PDB file of C-alpha atoms in Angstrom:
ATOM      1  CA  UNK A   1     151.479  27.504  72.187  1.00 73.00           C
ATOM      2  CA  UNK A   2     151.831  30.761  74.180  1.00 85.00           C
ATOM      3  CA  UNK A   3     151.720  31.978  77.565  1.00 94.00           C
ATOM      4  CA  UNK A   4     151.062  34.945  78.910  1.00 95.00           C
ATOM      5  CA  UNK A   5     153.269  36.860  81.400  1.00 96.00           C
ATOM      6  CA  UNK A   6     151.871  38.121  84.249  1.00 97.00           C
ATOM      7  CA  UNK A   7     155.501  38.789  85.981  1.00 98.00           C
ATOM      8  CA  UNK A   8     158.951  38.073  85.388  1.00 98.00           C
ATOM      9  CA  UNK A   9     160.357  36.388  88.901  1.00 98.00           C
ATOM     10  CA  UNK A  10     163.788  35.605  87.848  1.00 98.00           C
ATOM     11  CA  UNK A  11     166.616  35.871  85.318  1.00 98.00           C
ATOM     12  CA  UNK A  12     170.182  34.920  85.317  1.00 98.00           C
ATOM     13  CA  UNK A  13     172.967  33.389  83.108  1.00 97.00           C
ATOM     14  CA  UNK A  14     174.605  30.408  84.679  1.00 97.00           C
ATOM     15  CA  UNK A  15     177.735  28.730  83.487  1.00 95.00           C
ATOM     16  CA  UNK A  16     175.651  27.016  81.155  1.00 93.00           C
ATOM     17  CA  UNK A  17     172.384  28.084  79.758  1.00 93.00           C
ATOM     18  CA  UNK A  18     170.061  31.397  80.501  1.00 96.00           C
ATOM     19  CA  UNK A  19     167.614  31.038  83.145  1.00 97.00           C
ATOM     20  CA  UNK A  20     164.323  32.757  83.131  1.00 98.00           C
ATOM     21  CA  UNK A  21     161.440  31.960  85.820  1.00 98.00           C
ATOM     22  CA  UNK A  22     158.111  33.821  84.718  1.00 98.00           C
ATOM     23  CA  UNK A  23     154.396  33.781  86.505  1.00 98.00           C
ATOM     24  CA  UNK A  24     151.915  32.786  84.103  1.00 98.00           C
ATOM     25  CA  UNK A  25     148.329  34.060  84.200  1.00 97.00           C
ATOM     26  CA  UNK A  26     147.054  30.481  83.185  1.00 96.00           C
ATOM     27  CA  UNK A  27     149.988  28.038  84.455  1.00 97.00           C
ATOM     28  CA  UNK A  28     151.275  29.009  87.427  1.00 98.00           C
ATOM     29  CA  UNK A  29     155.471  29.555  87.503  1.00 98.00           C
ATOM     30  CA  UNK A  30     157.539  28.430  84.652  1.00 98.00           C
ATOM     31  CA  UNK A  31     160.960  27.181  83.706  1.00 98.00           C
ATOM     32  CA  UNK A  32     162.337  28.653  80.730  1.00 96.00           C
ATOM     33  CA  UNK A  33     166.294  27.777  79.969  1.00 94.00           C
ATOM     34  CA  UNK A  34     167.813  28.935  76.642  1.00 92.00           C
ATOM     35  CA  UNK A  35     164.405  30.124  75.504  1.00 92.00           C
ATOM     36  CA  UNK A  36     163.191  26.930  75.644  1.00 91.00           C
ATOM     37  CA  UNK A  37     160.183  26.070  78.031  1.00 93.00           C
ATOM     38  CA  UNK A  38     161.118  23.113  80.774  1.00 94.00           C
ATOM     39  CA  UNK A  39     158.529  23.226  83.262  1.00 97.00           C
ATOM     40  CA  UNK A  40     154.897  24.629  84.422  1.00 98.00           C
ATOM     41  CA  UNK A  41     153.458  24.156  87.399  1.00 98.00           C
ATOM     42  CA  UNK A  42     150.222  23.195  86.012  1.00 97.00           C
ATOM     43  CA  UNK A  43     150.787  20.251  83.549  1.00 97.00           C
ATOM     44  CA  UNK A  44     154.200  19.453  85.081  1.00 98.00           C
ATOM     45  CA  UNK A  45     153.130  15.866  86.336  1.00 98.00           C
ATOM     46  CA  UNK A  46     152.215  14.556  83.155  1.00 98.00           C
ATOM     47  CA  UNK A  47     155.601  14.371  82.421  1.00 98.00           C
ATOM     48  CA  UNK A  48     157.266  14.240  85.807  1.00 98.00           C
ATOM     49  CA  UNK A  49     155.157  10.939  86.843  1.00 98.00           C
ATOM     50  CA  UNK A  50     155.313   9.540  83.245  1.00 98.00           C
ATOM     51  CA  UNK A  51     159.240   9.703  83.450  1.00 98.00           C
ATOM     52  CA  UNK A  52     159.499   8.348  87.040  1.00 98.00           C
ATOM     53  CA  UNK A  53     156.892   5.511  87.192  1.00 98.00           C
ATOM     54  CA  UNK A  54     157.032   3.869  83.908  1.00 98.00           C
ATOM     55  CA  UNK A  55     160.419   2.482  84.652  1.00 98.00           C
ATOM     56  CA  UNK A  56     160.030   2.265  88.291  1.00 98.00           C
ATOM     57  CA  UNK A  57     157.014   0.564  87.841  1.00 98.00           C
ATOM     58  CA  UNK A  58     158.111  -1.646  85.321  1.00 98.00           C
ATOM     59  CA  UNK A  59     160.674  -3.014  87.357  1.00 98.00           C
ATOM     60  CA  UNK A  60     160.156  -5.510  90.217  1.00 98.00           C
ATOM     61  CA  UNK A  61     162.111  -4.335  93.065  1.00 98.00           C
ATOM     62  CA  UNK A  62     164.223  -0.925  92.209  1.00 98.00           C
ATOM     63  CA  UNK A  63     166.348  -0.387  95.082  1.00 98.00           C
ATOM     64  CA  UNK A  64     168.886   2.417  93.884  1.00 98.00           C
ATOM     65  CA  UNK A  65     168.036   4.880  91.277  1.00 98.00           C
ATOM     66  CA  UNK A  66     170.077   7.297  88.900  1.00 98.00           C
ATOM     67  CA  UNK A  67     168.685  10.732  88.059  1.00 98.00           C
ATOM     68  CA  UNK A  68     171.185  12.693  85.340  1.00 96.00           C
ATOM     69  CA  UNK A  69     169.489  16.191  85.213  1.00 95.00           C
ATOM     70  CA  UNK A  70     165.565  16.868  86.493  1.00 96.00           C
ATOM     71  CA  UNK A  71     167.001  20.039  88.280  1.00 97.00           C
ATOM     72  CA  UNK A  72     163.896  21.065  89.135  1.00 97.00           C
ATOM     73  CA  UNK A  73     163.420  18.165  91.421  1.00 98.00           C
ATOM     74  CA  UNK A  74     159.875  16.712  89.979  1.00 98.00           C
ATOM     75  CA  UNK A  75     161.233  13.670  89.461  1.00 98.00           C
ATOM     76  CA  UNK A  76     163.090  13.022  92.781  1.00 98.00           C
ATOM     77  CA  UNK A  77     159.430  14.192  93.900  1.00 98.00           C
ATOM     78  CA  UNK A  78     157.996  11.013  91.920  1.00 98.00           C
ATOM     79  CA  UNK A  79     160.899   8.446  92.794  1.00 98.00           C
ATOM     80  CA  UNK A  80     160.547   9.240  96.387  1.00 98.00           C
ATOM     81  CA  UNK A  81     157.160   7.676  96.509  1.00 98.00           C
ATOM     82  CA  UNK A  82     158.678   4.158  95.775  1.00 98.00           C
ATOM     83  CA  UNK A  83     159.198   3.162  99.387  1.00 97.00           C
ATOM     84  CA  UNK A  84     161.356   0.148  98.575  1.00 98.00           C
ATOM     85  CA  UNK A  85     163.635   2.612  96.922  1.00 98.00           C
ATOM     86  CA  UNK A  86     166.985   2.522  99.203  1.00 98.00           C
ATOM     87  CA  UNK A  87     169.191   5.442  97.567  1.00 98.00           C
ATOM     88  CA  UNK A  88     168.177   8.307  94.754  1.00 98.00           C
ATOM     89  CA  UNK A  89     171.353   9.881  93.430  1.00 98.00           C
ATOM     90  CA  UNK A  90     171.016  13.250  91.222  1.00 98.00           C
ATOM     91  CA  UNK A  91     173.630  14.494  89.054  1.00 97.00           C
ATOM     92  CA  UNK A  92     172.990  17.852  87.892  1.00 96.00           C
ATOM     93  CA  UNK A  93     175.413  19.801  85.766  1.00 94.00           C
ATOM     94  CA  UNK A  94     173.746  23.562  86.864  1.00 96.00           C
ATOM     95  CA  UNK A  95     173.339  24.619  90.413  1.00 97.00           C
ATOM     96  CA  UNK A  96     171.824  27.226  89.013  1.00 98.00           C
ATOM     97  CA  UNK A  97     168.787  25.266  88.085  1.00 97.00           C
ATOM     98  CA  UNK A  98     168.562  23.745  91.650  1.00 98.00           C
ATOM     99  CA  UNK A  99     169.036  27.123  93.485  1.00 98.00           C
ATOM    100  CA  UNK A 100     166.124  28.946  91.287  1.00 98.00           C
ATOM    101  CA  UNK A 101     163.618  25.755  91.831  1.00 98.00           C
ATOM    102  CA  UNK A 102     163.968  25.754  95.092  1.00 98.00           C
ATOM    103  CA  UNK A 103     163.144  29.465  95.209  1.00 98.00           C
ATOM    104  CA  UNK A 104     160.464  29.299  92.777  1.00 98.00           C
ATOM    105  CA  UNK A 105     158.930  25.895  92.446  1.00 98.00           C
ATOM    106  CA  UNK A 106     158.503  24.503  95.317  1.00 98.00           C
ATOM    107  CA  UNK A 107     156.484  21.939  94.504  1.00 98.00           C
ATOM    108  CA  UNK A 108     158.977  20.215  92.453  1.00 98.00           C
ATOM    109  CA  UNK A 109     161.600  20.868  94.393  1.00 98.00           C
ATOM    110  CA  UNK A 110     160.395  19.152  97.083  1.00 97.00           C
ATOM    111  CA  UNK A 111     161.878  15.889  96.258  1.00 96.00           C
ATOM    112  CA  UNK A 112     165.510  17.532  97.556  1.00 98.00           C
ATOM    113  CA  UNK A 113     163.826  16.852 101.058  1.00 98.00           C
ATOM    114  CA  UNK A 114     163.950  13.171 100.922  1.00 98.00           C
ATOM    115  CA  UNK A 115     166.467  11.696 103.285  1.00 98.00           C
ATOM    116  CA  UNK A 116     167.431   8.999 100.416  1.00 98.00           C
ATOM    117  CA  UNK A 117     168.182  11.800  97.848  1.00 98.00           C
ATOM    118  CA  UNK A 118     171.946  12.344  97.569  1.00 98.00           C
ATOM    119  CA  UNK A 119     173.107  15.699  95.060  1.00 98.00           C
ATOM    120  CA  UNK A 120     176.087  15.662  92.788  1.00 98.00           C
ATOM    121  CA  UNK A 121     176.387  19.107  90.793  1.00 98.00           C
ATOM    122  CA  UNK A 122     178.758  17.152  88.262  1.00 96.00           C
ATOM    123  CA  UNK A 123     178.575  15.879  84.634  1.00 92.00           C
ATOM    124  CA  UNK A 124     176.268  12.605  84.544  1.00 93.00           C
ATOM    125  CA  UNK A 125     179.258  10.506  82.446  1.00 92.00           C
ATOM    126  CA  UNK A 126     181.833  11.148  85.085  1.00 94.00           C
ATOM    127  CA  UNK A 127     179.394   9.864  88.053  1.00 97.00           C
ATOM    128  CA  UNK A 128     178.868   6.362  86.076  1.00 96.00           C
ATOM    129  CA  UNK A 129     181.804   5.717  85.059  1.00 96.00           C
ATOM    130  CA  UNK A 130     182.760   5.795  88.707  1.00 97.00           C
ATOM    131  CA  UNK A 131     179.959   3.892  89.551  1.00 97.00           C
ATOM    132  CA  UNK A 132     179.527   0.827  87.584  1.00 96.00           C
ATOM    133  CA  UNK A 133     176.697  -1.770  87.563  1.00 95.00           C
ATOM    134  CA  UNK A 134     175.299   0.362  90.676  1.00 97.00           C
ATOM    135  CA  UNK A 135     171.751   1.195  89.556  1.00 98.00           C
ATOM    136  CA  UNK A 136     168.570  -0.726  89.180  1.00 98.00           C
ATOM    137  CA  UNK A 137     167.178   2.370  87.364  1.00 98.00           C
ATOM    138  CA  UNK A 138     168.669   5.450  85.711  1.00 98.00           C
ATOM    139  CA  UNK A 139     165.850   8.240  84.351  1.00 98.00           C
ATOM    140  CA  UNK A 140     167.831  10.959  82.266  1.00 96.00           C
ATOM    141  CA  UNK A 141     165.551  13.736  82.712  1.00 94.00           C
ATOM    142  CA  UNK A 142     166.986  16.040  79.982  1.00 80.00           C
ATOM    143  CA  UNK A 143     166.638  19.360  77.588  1.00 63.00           C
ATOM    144  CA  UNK A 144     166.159  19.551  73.882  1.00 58.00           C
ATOM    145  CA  UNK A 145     169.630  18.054  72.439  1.00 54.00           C
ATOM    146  CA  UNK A 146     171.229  21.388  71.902  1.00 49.00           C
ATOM    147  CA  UNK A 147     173.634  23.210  74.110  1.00 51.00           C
ATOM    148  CA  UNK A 148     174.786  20.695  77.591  1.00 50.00           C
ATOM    149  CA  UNK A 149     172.618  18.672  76.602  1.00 49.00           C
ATOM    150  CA  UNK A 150     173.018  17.383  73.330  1.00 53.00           C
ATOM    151  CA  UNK A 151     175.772  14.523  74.564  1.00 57.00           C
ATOM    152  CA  UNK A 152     172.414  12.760  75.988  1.00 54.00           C
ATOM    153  CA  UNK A 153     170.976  11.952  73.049  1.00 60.00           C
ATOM    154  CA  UNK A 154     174.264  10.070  71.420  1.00 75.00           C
ATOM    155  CA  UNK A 155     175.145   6.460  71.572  1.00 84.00           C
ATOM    156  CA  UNK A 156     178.144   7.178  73.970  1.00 87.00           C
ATOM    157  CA  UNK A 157     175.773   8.381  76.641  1.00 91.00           C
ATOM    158  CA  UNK A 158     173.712   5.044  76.569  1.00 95.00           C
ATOM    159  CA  UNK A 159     176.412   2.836  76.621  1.00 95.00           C
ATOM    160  CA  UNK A 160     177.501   4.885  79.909  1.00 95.00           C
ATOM    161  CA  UNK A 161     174.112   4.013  81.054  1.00 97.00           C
ATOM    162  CA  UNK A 162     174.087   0.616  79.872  1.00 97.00           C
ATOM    163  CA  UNK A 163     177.228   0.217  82.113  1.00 97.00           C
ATOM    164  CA  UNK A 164     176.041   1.818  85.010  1.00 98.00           C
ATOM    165  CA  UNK A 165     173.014  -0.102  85.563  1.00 98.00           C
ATOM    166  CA  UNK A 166     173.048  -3.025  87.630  1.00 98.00           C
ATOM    167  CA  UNK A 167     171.628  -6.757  85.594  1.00 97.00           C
ATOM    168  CA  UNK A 168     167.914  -6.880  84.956  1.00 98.00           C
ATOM    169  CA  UNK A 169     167.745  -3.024  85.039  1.00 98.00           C
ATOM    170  CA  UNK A 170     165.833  -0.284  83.292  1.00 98.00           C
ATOM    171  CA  UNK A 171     166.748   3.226  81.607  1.00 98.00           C
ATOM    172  CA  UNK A 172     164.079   5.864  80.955  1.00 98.00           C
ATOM    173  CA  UNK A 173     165.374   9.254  78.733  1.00 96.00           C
ATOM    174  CA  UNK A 174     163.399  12.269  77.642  1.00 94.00           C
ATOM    175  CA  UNK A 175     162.879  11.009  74.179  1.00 93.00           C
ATOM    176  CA  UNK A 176     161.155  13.930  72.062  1.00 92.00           C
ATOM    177  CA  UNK A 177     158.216  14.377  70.247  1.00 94.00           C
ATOM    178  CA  UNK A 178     156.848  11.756  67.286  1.00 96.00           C
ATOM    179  CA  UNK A 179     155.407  14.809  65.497  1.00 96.00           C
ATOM    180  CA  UNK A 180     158.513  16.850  65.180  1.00 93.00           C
ATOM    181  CA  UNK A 181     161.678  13.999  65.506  1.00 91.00           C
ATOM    182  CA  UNK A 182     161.357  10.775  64.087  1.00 93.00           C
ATOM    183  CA  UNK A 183     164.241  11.572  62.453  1.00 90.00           C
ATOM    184  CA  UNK A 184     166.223  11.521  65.910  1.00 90.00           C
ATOM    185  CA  UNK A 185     164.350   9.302  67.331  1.00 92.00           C
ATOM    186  CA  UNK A 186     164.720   5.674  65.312  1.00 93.00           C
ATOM    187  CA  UNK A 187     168.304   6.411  64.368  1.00 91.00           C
ATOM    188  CA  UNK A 188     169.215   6.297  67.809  1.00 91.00           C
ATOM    189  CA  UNK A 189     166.777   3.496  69.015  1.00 93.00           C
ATOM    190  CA  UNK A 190     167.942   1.201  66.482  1.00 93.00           C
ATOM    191  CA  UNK A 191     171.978   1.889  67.143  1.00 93.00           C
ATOM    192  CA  UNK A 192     171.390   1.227  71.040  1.00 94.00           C
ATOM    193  CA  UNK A 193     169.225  -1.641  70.278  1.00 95.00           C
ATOM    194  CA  UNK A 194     172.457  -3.469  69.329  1.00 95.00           C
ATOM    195  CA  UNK A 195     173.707  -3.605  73.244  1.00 96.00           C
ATOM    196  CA  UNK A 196     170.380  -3.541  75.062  1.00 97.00           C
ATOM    197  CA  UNK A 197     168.081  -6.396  75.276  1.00 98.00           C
ATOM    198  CA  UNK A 198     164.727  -4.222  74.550  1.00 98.00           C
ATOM    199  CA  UNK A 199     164.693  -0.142  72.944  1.00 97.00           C
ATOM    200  CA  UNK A 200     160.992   1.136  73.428  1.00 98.00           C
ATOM    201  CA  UNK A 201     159.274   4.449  72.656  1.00 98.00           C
ATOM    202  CA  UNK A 202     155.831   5.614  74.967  1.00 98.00           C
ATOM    203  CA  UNK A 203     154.718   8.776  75.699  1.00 98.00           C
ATOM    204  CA  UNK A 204     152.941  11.184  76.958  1.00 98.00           C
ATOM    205  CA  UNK A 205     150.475  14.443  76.577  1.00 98.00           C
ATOM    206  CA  UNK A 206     151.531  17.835  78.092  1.00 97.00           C
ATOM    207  CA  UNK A 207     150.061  21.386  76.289  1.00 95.00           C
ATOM    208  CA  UNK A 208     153.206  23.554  77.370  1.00 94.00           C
ATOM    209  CA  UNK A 209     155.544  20.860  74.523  1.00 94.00           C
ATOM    210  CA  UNK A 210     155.867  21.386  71.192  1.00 91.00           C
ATOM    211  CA  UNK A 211     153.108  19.596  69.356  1.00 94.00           C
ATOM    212  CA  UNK A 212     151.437  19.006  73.068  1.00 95.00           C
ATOM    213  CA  UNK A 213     153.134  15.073  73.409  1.00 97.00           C
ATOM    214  CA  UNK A 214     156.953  14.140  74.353  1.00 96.00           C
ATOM    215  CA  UNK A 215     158.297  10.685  74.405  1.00 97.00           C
ATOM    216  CA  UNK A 216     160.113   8.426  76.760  1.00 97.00           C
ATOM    217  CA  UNK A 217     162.971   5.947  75.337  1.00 97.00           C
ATOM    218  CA  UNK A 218     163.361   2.732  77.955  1.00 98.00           C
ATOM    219  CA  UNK A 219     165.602   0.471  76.900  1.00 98.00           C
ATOM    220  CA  UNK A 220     166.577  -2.944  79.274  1.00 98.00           C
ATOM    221  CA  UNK A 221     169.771  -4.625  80.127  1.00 98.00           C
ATOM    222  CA  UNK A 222     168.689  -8.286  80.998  1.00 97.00           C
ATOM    223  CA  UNK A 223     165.371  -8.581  81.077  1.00 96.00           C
ATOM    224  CA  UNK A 224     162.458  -8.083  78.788  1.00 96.00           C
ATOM    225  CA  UNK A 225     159.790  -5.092  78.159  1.00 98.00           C
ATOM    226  CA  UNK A 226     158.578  -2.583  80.160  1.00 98.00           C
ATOM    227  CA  UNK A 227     155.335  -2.298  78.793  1.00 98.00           C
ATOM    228  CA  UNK A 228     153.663  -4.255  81.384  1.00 97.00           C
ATOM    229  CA  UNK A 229     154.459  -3.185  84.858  1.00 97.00           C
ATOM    230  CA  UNK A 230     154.689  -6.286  87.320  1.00 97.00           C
ATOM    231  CA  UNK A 231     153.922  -3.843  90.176  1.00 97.00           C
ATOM    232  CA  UNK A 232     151.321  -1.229  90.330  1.00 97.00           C
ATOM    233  CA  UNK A 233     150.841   2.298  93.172  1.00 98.00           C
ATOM    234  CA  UNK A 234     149.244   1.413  96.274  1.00 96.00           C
ATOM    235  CA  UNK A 235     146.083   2.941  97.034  1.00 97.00           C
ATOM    236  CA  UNK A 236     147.983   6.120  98.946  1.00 97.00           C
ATOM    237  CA  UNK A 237     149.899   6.750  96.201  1.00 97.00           C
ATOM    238  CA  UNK A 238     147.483   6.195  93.606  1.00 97.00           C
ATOM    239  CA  UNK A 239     145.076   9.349  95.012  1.00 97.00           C
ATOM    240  CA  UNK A 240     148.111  11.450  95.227  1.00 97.00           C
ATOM    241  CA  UNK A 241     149.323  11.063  91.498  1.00 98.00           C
ATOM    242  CA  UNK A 242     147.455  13.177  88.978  1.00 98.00           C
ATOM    243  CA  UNK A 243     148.521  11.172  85.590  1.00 98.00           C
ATOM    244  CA  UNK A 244     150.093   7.783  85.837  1.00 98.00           C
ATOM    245  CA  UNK A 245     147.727   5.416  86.249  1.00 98.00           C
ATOM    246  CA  UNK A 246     148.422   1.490  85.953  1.00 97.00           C
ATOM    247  CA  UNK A 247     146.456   1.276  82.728  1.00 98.00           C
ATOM    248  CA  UNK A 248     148.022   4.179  81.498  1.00 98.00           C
ATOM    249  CA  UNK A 249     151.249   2.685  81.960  1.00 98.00           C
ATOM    250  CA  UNK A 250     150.297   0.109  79.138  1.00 98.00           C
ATOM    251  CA  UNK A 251     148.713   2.182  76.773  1.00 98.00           C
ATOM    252  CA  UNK A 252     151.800   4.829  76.849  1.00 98.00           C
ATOM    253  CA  UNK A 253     153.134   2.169  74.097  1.00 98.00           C
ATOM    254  CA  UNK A 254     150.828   2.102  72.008  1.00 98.00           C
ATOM    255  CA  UNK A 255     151.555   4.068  69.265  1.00 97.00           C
ATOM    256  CA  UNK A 256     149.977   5.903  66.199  1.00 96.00           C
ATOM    257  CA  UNK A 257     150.488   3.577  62.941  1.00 96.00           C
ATOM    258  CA  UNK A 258     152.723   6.603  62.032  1.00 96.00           C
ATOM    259  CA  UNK A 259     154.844   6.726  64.799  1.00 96.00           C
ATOM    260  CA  UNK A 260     155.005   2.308  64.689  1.00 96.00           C
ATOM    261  CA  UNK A 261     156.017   2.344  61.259  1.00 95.00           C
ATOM    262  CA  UNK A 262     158.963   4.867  60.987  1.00 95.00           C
ATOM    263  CA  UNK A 263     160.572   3.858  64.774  1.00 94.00           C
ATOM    264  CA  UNK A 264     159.800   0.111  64.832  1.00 94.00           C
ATOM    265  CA  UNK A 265     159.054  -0.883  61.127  1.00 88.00           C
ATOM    266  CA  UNK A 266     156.088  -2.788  59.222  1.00 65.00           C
ATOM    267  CA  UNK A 267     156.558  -5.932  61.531  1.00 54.00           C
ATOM    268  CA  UNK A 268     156.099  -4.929  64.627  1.00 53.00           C
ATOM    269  CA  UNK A 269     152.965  -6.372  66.442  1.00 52.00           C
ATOM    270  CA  UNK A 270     150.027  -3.688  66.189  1.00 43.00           C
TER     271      UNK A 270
END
């Protein structure tokens, strides 16, 4: 997919990555860093609520939540409407990425306004290992594994996780696209599976992604799957969201027999 440029608002080179912020003539500002196309504000909820709510969701009573990357702020945006949430932390490696959002996307970057939101511009590993069995949910809101952030897509990183999370609690991790990485994708969900109790794959639909779909990995430490949500949005919050849905929550895991087959194997349940 292409978009066309109606204005170039913004580039830079952090201490990480390039950083380009363009106006599109069909999808509003974008996100572009190291080439690679992170966010538009047209179709950025169908990942940003997809990310947020199917763990939150999933979970009974989330009280403090974990956010390693999401810049941007979309997801802050999306954990913030959890009420019961006590205390959203946010370790992001670039300022960089915070500073231009802010400027240019303010509707993402919105979620820097709750009160509950707490910023640490510091590598994700270092926060949890200071912080151990502290969160009920951690959402790793991440780039394509190349670059800064290739380290969160390797076992290390979910073992970090894994010990960061509190009993009974829930990860959620960009997980790429069926179409183009099934070859990343079941590797890596079968070595975690050995340490937590469930390793799923859903996903979602979003044009601006290669192939139009990226995936979610949520994986459990104590407790069973997350494909049915014990709690569901309240009315208010229902109007407000744009793509999660409680039914949609369920059928994010169902899969194409593809997809099944090479990340879960013939037995799994259709």
């Amino acid at each position: 997919m292409s978009l066309q440029v109606e204005e170039v608002l913004h580039t830079s080179k952090s201490l990480y990555q390039d950083v380009l912020v363009f106006k599109s003539v069909n999808y509003g500002n974008v996100l572009v860093l190291d080439g690679v196309i992170q966010v538009t504000e047209r179709d950025e909820h169908a990942y940003q609520e997809m990310i947020a709510h199917l763990p939150l969701y999933a979970h009974p009573d989330p009280k403090r939540v974990l956010v390693i990357g999401g810049g941007d702020g979309g997801v802050l945006r999306e954990v913030a409407r959890h009420p019961g949430v006590e205390q959203i932390v946010i370790c992001e490696l670039d300022q960089q990425v915070i500073n231009v959002s802010k400027q240019y996307l303010p509707s993402l970057a919105q979620g820097y306004n709750d009160p509950r939101v707490q910023v640490k511009v510091m590598d994700g590993n270092q926060f949890m290992s200071e912080n151990q069995e502290s969160f009920d949910v951690i959402i790793t809101d991440s780039s394509d594994p190349v670059g800064p952030a290739a380290a969160l897509f390797e076992t290390p990183f979910y073992k970090a996780m894994y010990a960061s999370l509190r009993p009974g609690g829930i990860v959620c991790t960009q997980g790429e696209c069926m179409w183009l990485h099934l070859p990343l994708i079941q590797p890596l969900m079968k070595s975690i599976a050995q340490f937590y109790d469930t390793v799923e794959y859903a996903y979602t639909t979003i044009p601006t992604y290669p192939s139009g779909q990226i995936g979610f990995l949520l994986a459990t430490k104590g407790r069973g799957s997350c494909r049915v949500a014990p709690r569901k949005p309240e009315t208010t919050v229902a109007q407000q969201l744009q793509y999660y849905t409680a039914e949609l929550h369920e059928a994010a895991f169902v899969l194409p027999a593809f997809a099944r087959r090479a990340i879960y194997g013939e037995d799994e349940k259709k």
